[in-house]
Short mmCIF file of C-alpha atoms in Angstrom, two decimals:
data_model
loop_
_atom_site.label_atom_id
_atom_site.label_comp_id
_atom_site.label_asym_id
_atom_site.label_seq_id
_atom_site.Cartn_x
_atom_site.Cartn_y
_atom_site.Cartn_z
CA MET A 300 8.35 -9.56 19.67
CA ASN A 301 7.12 -6.34 21.24
CA THR A 302 5.36 -5.89 24.57
CA ALA A 303 2.91 -3.44 26.09
CA SER A 304 1.75 -2.49 29.55
CA PRO A 305 -1.24 -4.37 30.98
CA PRO A 306 -4.64 -2.66 31.28
CA ARG A 307 -4.81 -0.24 34.19
CA PHE A 308 -8.27 1.32 33.87
CA ALA A 309 -11.86 0.27 33.66
CA VAL A 310 -13.35 1.50 30.39
CA ILE A 311 -16.40 3.72 30.06
CA GLY A 312 -18.20 3.70 26.72
CA PRO A 313 -18.93 3.81 23.97
CA GLU A 314 -20.53 7.19 24.59
CA ARG A 315 -22.11 9.01 21.68
CA ALA A 316 -20.79 12.54 21.01
CA GLU A 317 -21.69 15.11 18.38
CA LEU A 318 -19.81 17.93 16.70
CA GLY A 319 -21.85 20.59 14.90
CA LEU A 320 -20.13 22.23 11.93
CA ASP A 321 -20.68 25.74 10.62
CA ASP A 322 -22.60 24.49 7.55
CA GLY A 323 -25.09 22.62 9.75
CA ALA A 324 -23.66 19.14 9.32
CA VAL A 325 -23.30 17.13 12.54
CA LEU A 326 -20.44 14.64 12.89
CA VAL A 327 -21.09 11.74 15.25
CA ALA A 328 -18.46 9.85 17.24
CA ASP A 329 -18.14 7.09 19.79
CA ILE A 330 -15.90 7.81 22.79
CA TYR A 331 -14.18 5.16 24.91
CA ARG A 332 -12.40 6.53 27.99
CA PRO A 333 -10.57 5.41 31.11
CA SER A 334 -12.57 5.48 34.32
CA GLY A 335 -10.63 8.32 35.97
CA GLY A 336 -8.07 11.07 35.50
CA HIS A 337 -7.03 13.14 32.48
CA HIS A 338 -5.55 11.40 29.44
CA PRO A 339 -4.36 12.00 25.88
CA VAL A 340 -6.89 11.61 23.06
CA LEU A 341 -6.51 9.16 20.17
CA LEU A 342 -8.72 10.16 17.22
CA MET A 343 -9.75 8.01 14.27
CA ARG A 344 -11.93 9.39 11.46
CA GLN A 345 -13.39 6.80 9.09
CA PRO A 346 -16.17 6.23 6.54
CA TYR A 347 -17.30 2.64 7.17
CA GLY A 348 -19.39 3.01 10.30
CA ARG A 349 -17.63 3.97 13.51
CA ALA A 350 -18.37 0.67 15.30
CA ILE A 351 -15.90 -1.05 12.96
CA ALA A 352 -13.04 1.21 14.13
CA SER A 353 -10.44 -0.50 11.89
CA THR A 354 -10.80 -3.68 13.94
CA VAL A 355 -10.05 -5.71 10.81
CA VAL A 356 -6.40 -4.97 11.68
CA PHE A 357 -6.31 -3.16 15.07
CA ALA A 358 -7.35 -3.99 18.61
CA HIS A 359 -10.73 -2.66 19.72
CA PRO A 360 -10.70 0.98 20.93
CA ALA A 361 -11.43 -0.28 24.45
CA TRP A 362 -7.97 -1.92 24.46
CA TYR A 363 -6.32 1.50 24.10
CA ALA A 364 -8.73 3.12 26.56
CA ALA A 365 -7.86 0.53 29.21
CA ARG A 366 -4.24 1.63 28.83
CA GLY A 367 -4.87 5.29 29.48
CA TYR A 368 -6.25 6.94 26.32
CA ILE A 369 -9.51 8.65 25.44
CA VAL A 370 -10.35 7.04 22.08
CA VAL A 371 -12.62 8.93 19.68
CA VAL A 372 -13.90 7.13 16.58
CA GLN A 373 -15.82 9.49 14.31
CA ASP A 374 -18.00 8.89 11.26
CA VAL A 375 -16.76 11.23 8.54
CA ARG A 376 -19.21 13.52 6.76
CA GLY A 377 -22.01 11.66 5.02
CA CYS A 378 -21.16 8.27 6.56
CA GLY A 379 -22.62 6.30 9.45
CA ASP A 380 -24.70 8.68 11.55
CA SER A 381 -22.87 11.85 10.48
CA GLY A 382 -24.69 14.44 8.40
CA GLY A 383 -23.70 15.97 5.08
CA ASP A 384 -22.68 14.42 1.76
CA TYR A 385 -19.78 11.97 1.54
CA GLN A 386 -17.25 12.73 -1.20
CA ALA A 387 -14.06 10.66 -1.02
CA PHE A 388 -11.36 12.76 0.70
CA VAL A 389 -12.84 16.09 -0.44
CA ASN A 390 -13.97 17.42 2.97
CA GLU A 391 -11.46 15.68 5.23
CA ALA A 392 -9.06 18.61 5.62
CA ALA A 393 -11.68 21.12 6.76
CA ASP A 394 -13.69 18.63 8.82
CA GLY A 395 -10.54 17.06 10.25
CA VAL A 396 -9.03 20.22 11.63
CA ARG A 397 -12.37 21.23 13.15
CA THR A 398 -12.55 17.81 14.81
CA LEU A 399 -9.02 18.24 16.18
CA ASP A 400 -10.04 21.43 17.99
CA TRP A 401 -13.12 19.73 19.43
CA ALA A 402 -11.41 16.48 20.49
CA ALA A 403 -8.53 18.23 22.25
CA GLU A 404 -11.03 20.05 24.50
CA LEU A 405 -13.04 17.00 25.54
CA PRO A 406 -13.63 16.52 29.27
CA TYR A 407 -10.86 14.49 30.90
CA SER A 408 -8.47 15.30 28.01
CA SER A 409 -4.87 16.12 28.92
CA GLY A 410 -4.81 18.46 25.94
CA ARG A 411 -2.53 16.21 23.87
CA ILE A 412 -3.92 14.42 20.84
CA GLY A 413 -2.74 11.65 18.54
CA LEU A 414 -4.31 10.39 15.32
CA TYR A 415 -4.38 6.77 14.23
CA GLY A 416 -6.06 4.65 11.60
CA PHE A 417 -5.66 2.36 8.60
CA SER A 418 -6.14 2.94 4.85
CA TYR A 419 -8.71 5.74 4.34
CA GLN A 420 -8.27 6.53 8.02
CA ALA A 421 -4.55 7.04 7.43
CA VAL A 422 -5.25 9.65 4.75
CA THR A 423 -7.68 11.52 7.03
CA GLN A 424 -4.72 12.08 9.37
CA TYR A 425 -2.63 13.76 6.68
CA LEU A 426 -5.58 15.86 5.55
CA ALA A 427 -6.39 16.98 9.10
CA LEU A 428 -2.80 18.18 9.34
CA ALA A 429 -3.25 19.97 6.01
CA GLY A 430 -6.31 21.80 7.37
CA GLY A 431 -4.09 24.55 8.72
CA GLY A 432 -5.43 24.77 12.26
CA ARG A 433 -4.57 23.00 15.47
CA ARG A 434 -1.74 20.53 14.88
CA PRO A 435 -1.88 17.02 16.35
CA ASP A 436 0.90 15.95 18.70
CA ALA A 437 1.53 12.60 16.98
CA LEU A 438 0.34 10.61 13.94
CA ALA A 439 0.19 6.87 13.30
CA PRO A 440 -0.96 6.33 9.68
CA ALA A 441 -1.10 2.69 8.57
CA MET A 442 -1.16 1.82 4.86
CA GLY A 443 -2.40 5.09 3.38
CA GLY A 444 -2.04 6.95 0.10
CA TRP A 445 0.21 10.01 -0.18
CA SER A 446 -0.29 11.23 -3.75
CA LEU A 447 -3.55 9.22 -4.10
CA ARG A 448 -3.33 9.35 -7.87
CA ASP A 449 -0.04 7.46 -8.30
CA ASP A 450 -0.12 5.23 -5.24
CA TRP A 451 -3.84 4.43 -5.00
CA ALA A 452 -5.64 4.93 -8.31
CA TYR A 453 -2.99 4.34 -10.99
CA GLU A 454 0.24 2.42 -11.43
CA GLY A 455 2.62 3.04 -14.30
CA GLY A 456 -0.11 5.03 -16.04
CA ALA A 457 -2.69 2.19 -15.91
CA PHE A 458 -5.85 2.25 -13.81
CA ARG A 459 -6.02 -0.39 -11.06
CA ILE A 460 -9.47 -1.53 -12.03
CA GLN A 461 -9.98 -4.48 -9.67
CA ASN A 462 -9.06 -2.66 -6.46
CA ASN A 463 -10.61 0.67 -7.34
CA VAL A 464 -13.90 -0.58 -8.73
CA GLY A 465 -14.24 -2.92 -5.76
CA TRP A 466 -13.75 -0.10 -3.26
CA ALA A 467 -15.97 2.29 -5.26
CA VAL A 468 -18.78 -0.28 -5.23
CA GLN A 469 -18.41 -0.69 -1.46
CA MET A 470 -18.71 3.05 -0.86
CA ALA A 471 -21.50 3.56 -3.42
CA LYS A 472 -23.59 0.81 -1.82
CA LEU A 473 -23.22 2.47 1.56
CA LYS A 474 -24.26 5.77 0.05
CA ALA A 475 -27.20 4.22 -1.86
CA ALA A 476 -28.43 2.48 1.29
CA ARG A 477 -28.22 5.73 3.22
CA ALA A 478 -30.26 7.51 0.52
CA GLY A 479 -32.80 4.68 0.26
CA ASP A 480 -31.87 4.13 -3.41
CA LEU A 481 -32.81 0.45 -3.53
CA GLU A 482 -32.51 0.24 -7.32
CA ALA A 483 -28.88 1.40 -7.36
CA HIS A 484 -28.02 -0.79 -4.39
CA ALA A 485 -29.50 -3.86 -6.13
CA ALA A 486 -27.70 -3.11 -9.41
CA LEU A 487 -24.36 -2.82 -7.61
CA SER A 488 -25.01 -6.01 -5.65
CA GLY A 489 -25.73 -8.18 -8.66
CA PRO A 490 -23.33 -10.54 -10.48
CA CYS A 491 -21.53 -7.96 -12.64
CA GLY A 492 -17.99 -7.84 -13.99
CA HIS A 493 -15.68 -4.91 -13.38
CA ASP A 494 -16.45 -3.29 -16.74
CA ARG A 495 -20.21 -3.28 -16.09
CA LEU A 496 -19.76 -2.03 -12.53
CA ARG A 497 -17.54 0.75 -13.82
CA GLU A 498 -20.26 1.82 -16.25
CA LEU A 499 -22.85 1.87 -13.46
CA LEU A 500 -20.65 3.96 -11.17
CA VAL A 501 -19.48 6.42 -13.81
CA ALA A 502 -23.13 7.08 -14.65
CA ARG A 503 -23.81 7.98 -11.00
CA PRO A 504 -21.26 10.60 -9.86
CA ASP A 505 -23.66 11.45 -7.05
CA LEU A 506 -22.91 8.01 -5.59
CA SER A 507 -19.27 7.51 -6.49
CA HIS A 508 -15.90 9.18 -6.93
CA LEU A 509 -14.99 6.75 -9.74
CA ALA A 510 -15.84 9.10 -12.62
CA ALA A 511 -13.52 11.76 -11.17
CA TRP A 512 -10.72 9.23 -10.71
CA LEU A 513 -11.05 8.00 -14.29
CA ALA A 514 -11.20 11.58 -15.63
CA ASP A 515 -7.73 12.00 -14.09
CA ASP A 516 -7.81 15.80 -13.90
CA PRO A 517 -4.60 17.08 -12.22
CA SER A 518 -6.52 19.90 -10.53
CA TYR A 519 -8.80 17.34 -8.89
CA TRP A 520 -5.89 15.39 -7.41
CA ALA A 521 -4.25 18.62 -6.22
CA ARG A 522 -7.28 19.34 -4.02
CA ILE A 523 -7.07 16.04 -2.12
CA ALA A 524 -3.45 14.82 -2.37
CA PRO A 525 -1.55 15.01 0.94
CA SER A 526 1.74 15.13 -0.98
CA GLN A 527 0.73 18.45 -2.54
CA LEU A 528 -1.26 19.94 0.34
CA LEU A 529 1.61 19.30 2.78
CA ALA A 530 4.49 20.15 0.44
CA ASP A 531 5.40 23.27 2.44
CA ASP A 532 4.54 21.91 5.88
CA PRO A 533 7.47 21.42 8.30
CA LEU A 534 6.24 17.86 9.00
CA ASP A 535 7.87 18.07 12.41
CA ILE A 536 5.20 15.99 14.13
CA PRO A 537 6.20 12.56 15.50
CA VAL A 538 4.92 9.90 13.12
CA LEU A 539 4.77 6.12 13.06
CA HIS A 540 4.10 4.74 9.58
CA THR A 541 3.00 1.12 9.22
CA GLY A 542 3.16 -0.64 5.85
CA GLY A 543 3.30 -4.07 4.22
CA TRP A 544 5.59 -5.38 1.51
CA ASN A 545 2.51 -6.81 -0.22
CA ASP A 546 0.17 -3.88 0.37
CA PHE A 547 -1.17 -2.04 -2.68
CA LEU A 548 -0.58 1.27 -0.84
CA LEU A 549 3.06 0.53 0.04
CA GLY A 550 4.27 3.25 -2.32
CA GLY A 551 2.18 5.81 -0.45
CA THR A 552 3.41 4.63 2.95
CA LEU A 553 7.07 4.83 1.92
CA ALA A 554 6.67 8.18 0.16
CA ALA A 555 4.97 9.68 3.22
CA ASP A 556 7.66 8.28 5.52
CA ALA A 557 10.37 9.74 3.27
CA ALA A 558 8.69 13.17 3.34
CA PHE A 559 8.41 13.27 7.15
CA ARG A 560 11.86 11.70 7.60
CA ALA A 561 13.54 14.26 5.34
CA LYS A 562 12.30 17.14 7.51
CA SER A 563 12.41 15.57 10.98
CA PRO A 564 14.40 12.31 10.98
CA GLN A 565 14.48 11.95 14.78
CA THR A 566 10.68 11.77 15.04
CA ALA A 567 10.02 9.53 12.00
CA HIS A 568 9.39 5.84 12.68
CA LEU A 569 8.55 3.05 10.25
CA VAL A 570 7.30 -0.54 10.54
CA VAL A 571 6.97 -2.65 7.37
CA GLY A 572 5.77 -6.22 7.74
CA PRO A 573 5.23 -9.00 5.19
CA TRP A 574 1.55 -8.08 5.03
CA ALA A 575 -0.92 -7.39 2.27
CA HIS A 576 -3.58 -4.73 2.92
CA LEU A 577 -5.15 -7.24 5.28
CA PRO A 578 -4.83 -9.46 7.22
CA TRP A 579 -1.61 -8.76 9.12
CA ASN A 580 0.18 -10.66 11.91
CA ARG A 581 2.10 -13.59 10.31
CA SER A 582 0.59 -13.43 6.82
CA ALA A 583 2.13 -12.31 3.55
CA GLY A 584 -1.02 -12.18 1.50
CA THR A 585 -2.08 -15.80 0.99
CA ALA A 586 1.21 -17.14 2.44
CA ASP A 587 1.92 -17.88 6.10
CA MET A 588 5.36 -16.55 7.08
CA GLY A 589 5.52 -18.52 10.32
CA ALA A 590 5.64 -17.64 14.01
CA ALA A 591 8.71 -15.41 13.59
CA ALA A 592 6.59 -12.99 11.56
CA GLU A 593 4.20 -12.26 14.43
CA PHE A 594 4.22 -8.57 15.33
CA SER A 595 1.66 -6.54 17.26
CA VAL A 596 1.09 -3.22 15.54
CA ASP A 597 -1.16 -2.27 18.46
CA ARG A 598 1.71 -2.69 20.91
CA ALA A 599 4.01 -0.71 18.63
CA GLN A 600 1.45 2.10 18.38
CA LEU A 601 0.90 2.11 22.12
CA ALA A 602 4.65 2.38 22.80
CA PHE A 603 4.86 5.20 20.23
CA PHE A 604 1.99 7.16 21.77
CA ASP A 605 3.23 6.51 25.31
CA PHE A 606 6.59 8.03 24.42
CA TYR A 607 5.34 11.08 22.53
CA LEU A 608 2.05 11.84 24.32
CA LYS A 609 2.89 10.75 27.86
CA GLY A 610 6.69 10.94 28.01
CA GLN A 611 6.87 7.29 29.04
CA GLY A 612 9.12 4.47 27.85
CA GLU A 613 11.89 4.53 25.27
CA ARG A 614 12.06 6.20 21.89
CA PRO A 615 10.70 3.74 19.29
CA PRO A 616 13.11 2.30 16.70
CA SER A 617 13.63 4.35 13.57
CA ALA A 618 12.83 1.42 11.26
CA GLN A 619 11.63 -2.14 11.75
CA MET A 620 11.38 -4.26 8.60
CA PHE A 621 10.52 -7.89 7.97
CA ASP A 622 13.05 -9.80 5.88
CA MET A 623 10.96 -11.91 3.49
CA GLY A 624 13.87 -14.20 2.62
CA ARG A 625 15.09 -15.19 6.07
CA ARG A 626 11.67 -14.60 7.66
CA ARG A 627 12.97 -12.43 10.49
CA TRP A 628 12.54 -8.87 11.76
CA LEU A 629 15.32 -6.30 11.31
CA THR A 630 15.62 -3.31 13.65
CA LEU A 631 17.58 -0.54 11.95
CA PRO A 632 18.98 2.84 13.10
CA HIS A 633 17.60 4.51 9.96
CA ARG A 634 15.73 3.65 6.80
CA PRO A 635 18.26 1.81 4.60
CA ALA A 636 19.48 3.15 1.27
CA ALA A 637 20.62 0.33 -1.01
CA ALA A 638 23.04 0.56 -3.91
CA SER A 639 21.66 -0.28 -7.34
CA THR A 640 23.23 -3.27 -9.11
CA SER A 641 22.33 -3.98 -12.74
CA PHE A 642 21.55 -7.41 -14.18
CA PHE A 643 21.11 -7.64 -17.96
CA LEU A 644 18.62 -9.79 -19.86
CA ALA A 645 19.94 -12.45 -22.23
CA SER A 646 18.63 -15.57 -23.96
CA SER A 647 18.90 -17.71 -27.08
CA GLY A 648 15.49 -16.38 -28.15
CA LEU A 649 13.33 -18.83 -26.20
CA ALA A 650 12.88 -17.03 -22.86
CA ALA A 651 9.10 -17.20 -23.30
CA ALA A 652 8.97 -20.80 -24.52
CA LEU A 653 11.38 -22.25 -21.94
CA VAL A 654 11.76 -21.18 -18.30
CA SER A 655 15.43 -22.24 -18.43
CA ASP A 656 16.44 -20.17 -21.49
CA GLY A 657 16.34 -16.58 -20.22
CA ARG A 658 19.24 -15.32 -18.12
CA LEU A 659 20.11 -12.32 -15.94
CA ALA A 660 23.83 -11.55 -16.20
CA ARG A 661 26.16 -8.94 -14.72
CA GLU A 662 27.19 -7.72 -18.20
CA PRO A 663 25.26 -7.31 -21.48
CA GLY A 664 25.58 -10.29 -23.79
CA GLU A 665 25.25 -10.83 -27.52
CA PRO A 666 22.40 -9.06 -29.32
CA GLY A 667 19.14 -10.99 -29.24
CA GLU A 668 15.41 -10.81 -28.75
CA ASP A 669 12.46 -12.72 -27.41
CA LEU A 670 8.98 -12.53 -28.92
CA PHE A 671 5.69 -13.41 -27.30
CA VAL A 672 2.01 -12.63 -27.91
CA HIS A 673 -0.29 -11.11 -25.32
CA ASP A 674 -3.87 -12.24 -26.00
CA PRO A 675 -6.32 -10.12 -23.95
CA THR A 676 -8.98 -12.83 -24.33
CA ARG A 677 -6.69 -15.39 -22.63
CA PRO A 678 -4.31 -13.24 -20.58
CA ALA A 679 -1.51 -14.49 -18.41
CA PRO A 680 -2.63 -13.98 -14.81
CA MET A 681 -0.92 -11.47 -12.56
CA VAL A 682 0.43 -13.51 -9.65
CA GLY A 683 1.76 -12.44 -6.25
CA GLY A 684 2.57 -9.09 -4.72
CA ALA A 685 -0.07 -6.55 -3.80
CA LEU A 686 -2.37 -6.96 -6.80
CA GLY A 687 -1.89 -10.54 -7.98
CA THR A 688 -4.19 -13.54 -7.69
CA PRO A 689 -3.18 -15.18 -5.42
CA ASN A 690 -1.48 -12.25 -3.76
CA GLY A 691 1.52 -11.92 -1.48
CA PHE A 692 4.48 -14.30 -1.25
CA ALA A 693 2.86 -16.57 -3.85
CA ASP A 694 4.28 -19.32 -6.07
CA PRO A 695 4.47 -18.02 -9.68
CA ARG A 696 5.75 -21.18 -11.38
CA ALA A 697 2.54 -22.06 -13.22
CA ALA A 698 2.36 -18.54 -14.68
CA ASP A 699 6.09 -18.56 -15.55
CA ASP A 700 5.58 -21.79 -17.52
CA ARG A 701 3.31 -20.07 -20.05
CA ALA A 702 4.73 -19.21 -23.48
CA ASP A 703 3.30 -15.67 -23.27
CA VAL A 704 5.55 -14.89 -20.29
CA ALA A 705 9.27 -14.21 -20.83
CA VAL A 706 11.42 -15.40 -17.91
CA TYR A 707 15.01 -14.44 -17.03
CA THR A 708 16.93 -15.92 -14.07
CA THR A 709 20.24 -15.13 -12.41
CA PRO A 710 22.80 -17.86 -11.70
CA PRO A 711 22.67 -19.03 -8.08
CA PHE A 712 24.23 -16.36 -5.87
CA GLU A 713 27.62 -17.30 -4.45
CA LYS A 714 27.16 -14.96 -1.49
CA THR A 715 24.12 -14.18 0.61
CA VAL A 716 22.56 -10.93 -0.63
CA LEU A 717 20.14 -8.60 1.16
CA LEU A 718 17.72 -6.65 -1.05
CA ALA A 719 16.15 -3.54 0.50
CA GLY A 720 14.21 -1.04 -1.61
CA GLU A 721 12.75 -0.77 -5.10
CA ALA A 722 13.91 -2.77 -8.10
CA LYS A 723 13.66 -0.89 -11.38
CA ALA A 724 13.54 -2.45 -14.82
CA ALA A 725 14.42 -0.77 -18.12
CA ILE A 726 13.17 -3.00 -20.94
CA GLN A 727 13.72 -2.50 -24.68
CA VAL A 728 10.36 -3.26 -26.31
CA ALA A 729 9.14 -3.14 -29.90
CA THR A 730 5.61 -3.67 -31.23
CA ALA A 731 3.56 -2.82 -34.30
CA GLU A 732 0.53 -1.99 -32.13
CA PRO A 733 -0.36 1.61 -31.08
CA GLY A 734 0.09 0.83 -27.40
CA PHE A 735 0.67 -1.96 -24.90
CA ASP A 736 1.13 -2.88 -21.24
CA LEU A 737 4.12 -4.58 -19.66
CA SER A 738 3.98 -6.31 -16.29
CA ALA A 739 7.09 -7.35 -14.33
CA ARG A 740 7.43 -9.85 -11.50
CA LEU A 741 10.55 -10.46 -9.35
CA SER A 742 10.75 -13.83 -7.62
CA LEU A 743 13.08 -15.63 -5.25
CA VAL A 744 14.03 -19.07 -6.60
CA HIS A 745 15.32 -21.82 -4.32
CA PRO A 746 17.76 -24.56 -5.40
CA GLN A 747 15.03 -27.19 -5.02
CA GLY A 748 12.93 -25.30 -7.60
CA GLY A 749 10.45 -23.48 -5.37
CA ALA A 750 9.74 -19.83 -6.24
CA PHE A 751 8.11 -16.98 -4.33
CA VAL A 752 7.08 -13.52 -5.57
CA LEU A 753 8.94 -10.62 -3.94
CA ALA A 754 7.71 -7.66 -5.99
CA THR A 755 5.63 -6.66 -9.00
CA GLY A 756 5.44 -3.62 -11.25
CA TYR A 757 3.40 -2.33 -14.19
CA ALA A 758 3.79 0.15 -17.03
CA ARG A 759 1.51 1.34 -19.85
CA SER A 760 2.68 2.81 -23.13
CA HIS A 761 0.44 4.71 -25.54
CA ALA A 762 2.88 4.45 -28.44
CA GLY A 763 4.04 1.71 -30.77
CA GLY A 764 7.41 1.15 -32.39
CA SER A 765 10.65 0.60 -30.52
CA GLN A 766 11.13 2.15 -27.06
CA GLU A 767 12.53 1.68 -23.58
CA ILE A 768 9.91 0.98 -20.92
CA ALA A 769 10.72 1.86 -17.33
CA ILE A 770 8.98 -0.25 -14.67
CA ALA A 771 9.23 0.54 -10.95
CA LEU A 772 8.57 -2.58 -8.91
CA ASN A 773 7.22 -2.23 -5.39
CA ALA A 774 9.81 -2.11 -2.64
CA THR A 775 10.86 -5.27 -0.81
CA CYS A 776 13.21 -6.47 1.90
CA ALA A 777 14.50 -9.98 1.36
CA THR A 778 17.63 -11.99 1.96
CA VAL A 779 18.61 -14.07 -1.07
CA PRO A 780 20.60 -16.92 0.51
CA ALA A 781 23.69 -18.25 -1.22
CA GLY A 782 22.61 -20.94 -3.67
CA CYS A 783 19.31 -19.20 -4.46
CA ALA A 784 18.54 -17.09 -7.54
CA LEU A 785 16.31 -14.21 -8.62
CA ARG A 786 13.92 -14.35 -11.57
CA LEU A 787 12.36 -11.57 -13.65
CA SER A 788 9.13 -12.44 -15.48
CA LEU A 789 7.65 -10.16 -18.15
CA GLN A 790 4.15 -10.36 -19.62
CA GLY A 791 1.86 -8.16 -21.66
CA GLY A 792 -0.90 -7.43 -19.16
CA GLY A 793 -1.99 -7.67 -15.56
CA TRP A 794 -5.33 -9.45 -15.49
CA PRO A 795 -7.48 -9.08 -13.42
CA ALA A 796 -5.83 -6.19 -11.55
CA PHE A 797 -5.67 -3.78 -14.51
CA ASP A 798 -8.05 -2.90 -17.30
CA ILE A 799 -7.31 -3.98 -20.88
CA HIS A 800 -5.22 -1.46 -22.81
CA PRO A 801 -7.57 0.82 -24.79
CA ALA A 802 -5.50 0.22 -27.94
CA SER A 803 -6.80 -3.36 -28.01
CA GLY A 804 -10.24 -2.04 -28.97
CA MET A 805 -13.57 -3.81 -28.67
CA GLY A 806 -12.13 -6.92 -30.28
CA ALA A 807 -9.35 -7.20 -27.70
CA ALA A 808 -6.76 -7.63 -30.43
CA PRO A 809 -3.61 -9.62 -29.58
CA VAL A 810 -0.34 -7.73 -29.14
CA THR A 811 3.04 -9.10 -30.26
CA LEU A 812 5.92 -7.84 -28.11
CA GLN A 813 9.62 -8.09 -28.87
CA ILE A 814 12.05 -7.84 -25.95
CA SER A 815 15.53 -6.89 -27.14
CA HIS A 816 18.73 -7.39 -25.18
CA GLY A 817 22.50 -7.29 -25.64
CA ALA A 818 25.11 -4.54 -25.80
CA MET A 819 23.36 -2.53 -28.54
CA ARG A 820 19.90 -2.50 -26.91
CA PRO A 821 20.42 -3.61 -23.31
CA SER A 822 17.39 -4.53 -21.23
CA ARG A 823 18.13 -4.71 -17.52
CA ILE A 824 16.81 -4.78 -13.99
CA ASP A 825 18.50 -2.71 -11.27
CA LEU A 826 18.34 -4.51 -7.93
CA PRO A 827 18.55 -2.69 -4.57
CA ILE A 828 21.39 -4.70 -2.99
CA LEU A 829 22.03 -3.45 0.53
CA SER A 830 24.75 -5.94 1.45
CA GLU A 831 26.55 -9.13 0.47
CA GLU A 832 27.99 -11.56 2.97
CA THR A 833 29.66 -14.93 3.14
CA PRO A 834 27.01 -17.62 3.59
CA ASP A 835 26.50 -19.01 7.08
CA ALA A 836 24.97 -22.16 8.46
CA ASP A 837 21.39 -20.85 8.67
CA ALA A 838 21.39 -18.93 5.37
CA VAL A 839 19.18 -21.37 3.42
#
C-alpha cells in the first residue's frame, strides 16, 4: 500500500571501515554506497554481526544504497569484529555519538545523517542522541525499549523470563565464542530449562547482563534508559517509530513516540502493524492477517528519509495503524486518544467453571465472587499477544475452557466499536497466600464462536489478603463489529512467559484466588473506545 522510487545507482560495497576510539577500541563497519555523487548517510549500530544488518525484518542495505544513501552497518563494541568488551547498552551513548561524528564526515557524504534499526538497534539510536554530541538529522527506531526496565525486562513487576533468558543466552553464547570459552558455550547450548539457564548466566556476569537485570537496581537502569537520559532533550529531531500490536516492546515504542510527539508533533511519525517482534508483513504472530495487511516498512522508511534528509516527496503521515478487527490500515492526522468506557465483572459464581457464566456489564451488578486455584505445577498457558504460546492474534478458546481461568464476556455489541489504545483492568482479589500473579487476556469473540486475542497484561503482588490489582494490557487497535463481543480472561500465572511467583516456594504451592465483583467491590475493565457507529454491510 506504499510505494518507493526504483533503484537509480549501482552499489559499491560492502567496504570495510574502522573507527578508532580514544580508549584503543576499534569499531568495524561495512559501508554500502551509491556509485557516484554525495548522499546522506544511514547508520545502523548492532550487536549480532554486521552482515545480518536487521535483514530478518528489513531490506538488505544495498537496497537503500541503490536509492541514494550511504549505508553504514557497524558492529557495536565487543561484537563481531569490533574491539572492546560488550555490555548490553552500557557503552552505546558514548560510542554512538563518536560514530555519528565519524559517519557524517565519510567521503561522498552530504553531511546529513539518519539512524535506523530494529530492536537493540532501535535503542542504540536513542542512546547516540543521548551522547550529547553531534545530533542526527532523523531517526527511524523500530520496536525498541524506552525505559528498558518496564518495557523490556519486567511487566507488572514480574520478570519476563522466557524472552529475557532466551536473549541473554543468545548474547552470552556470542561472547563465549568470541572469548574461546568452549565450556560455557556448550553449557548454554545444552537442553536446559529457563531456570537452569538463568543460574548459569547469573553465575557468569562477565558473559551476561542477566544478573544486573535481575538485581533490578534503579541506578543501573538510570545509566542506560533512554527515557531518563533524554528526559531534558528537546526531541526535535524527525522520527519514524515502527511498532507491532503483538510485539513485546510495543510499550517502549509507544512511550518513545509519545515523548517525541509531545515536544515536536509535526516531526513525529508512527506506524503500528499487526506484527509480533518478527516476522512482519501480513503476520500477526502465528496468524495470517491476509493480503490487506501487507505493508513495506522499507518503503515507509525510504519515504521518511527522502523527505527529511533530501527534501523530496511529501511529509509522511502522522500515524498509520492496522485495525486488527476489520483487517485494514488506518491513516490518521494524529495519534488517537480514546475515551475510557468501563465494563464491570459479574457472574453467578461459576465464571471459571463455565465460559458462559461470567459477564461484562455497563453497570455493577449484585455482589458476588468467583474462586479458582492456580497450580504452578499445571499452570494455565498464556495464549496470544506478545508473550503467549502461540503468540499474536491467536485462538484462546482451549485455555478459556479451563476451570482455573475465569472468563467474562460482554453482550454482543449493537453498534460497531473501534478500540484504540490500552485497556486497563482493576480487579478485586483476595487470597490467603503471601503473594500471587494475575494475568489478563482481552479477546474478540465472533457470533459463530470464534475468538482471537487482542491484548494481554500481567501484574504481580507481593501481599496477601484483599486488594485491588491494576493490570495494564498492551495497546491495540481493533474494530469490534456489531454482533461481536469482547471477553476478559483472568488466570493466576503466565507460563511460560513469566517465572513462578517466589511466594510459591520450592514446592510450587497452589494459590486460591477470589475475584469479587458487584457494587460494593466492583471489578472492571476500562476499554479504550475511540468511536461507535451504526453497523454497515461490511462490518462483520
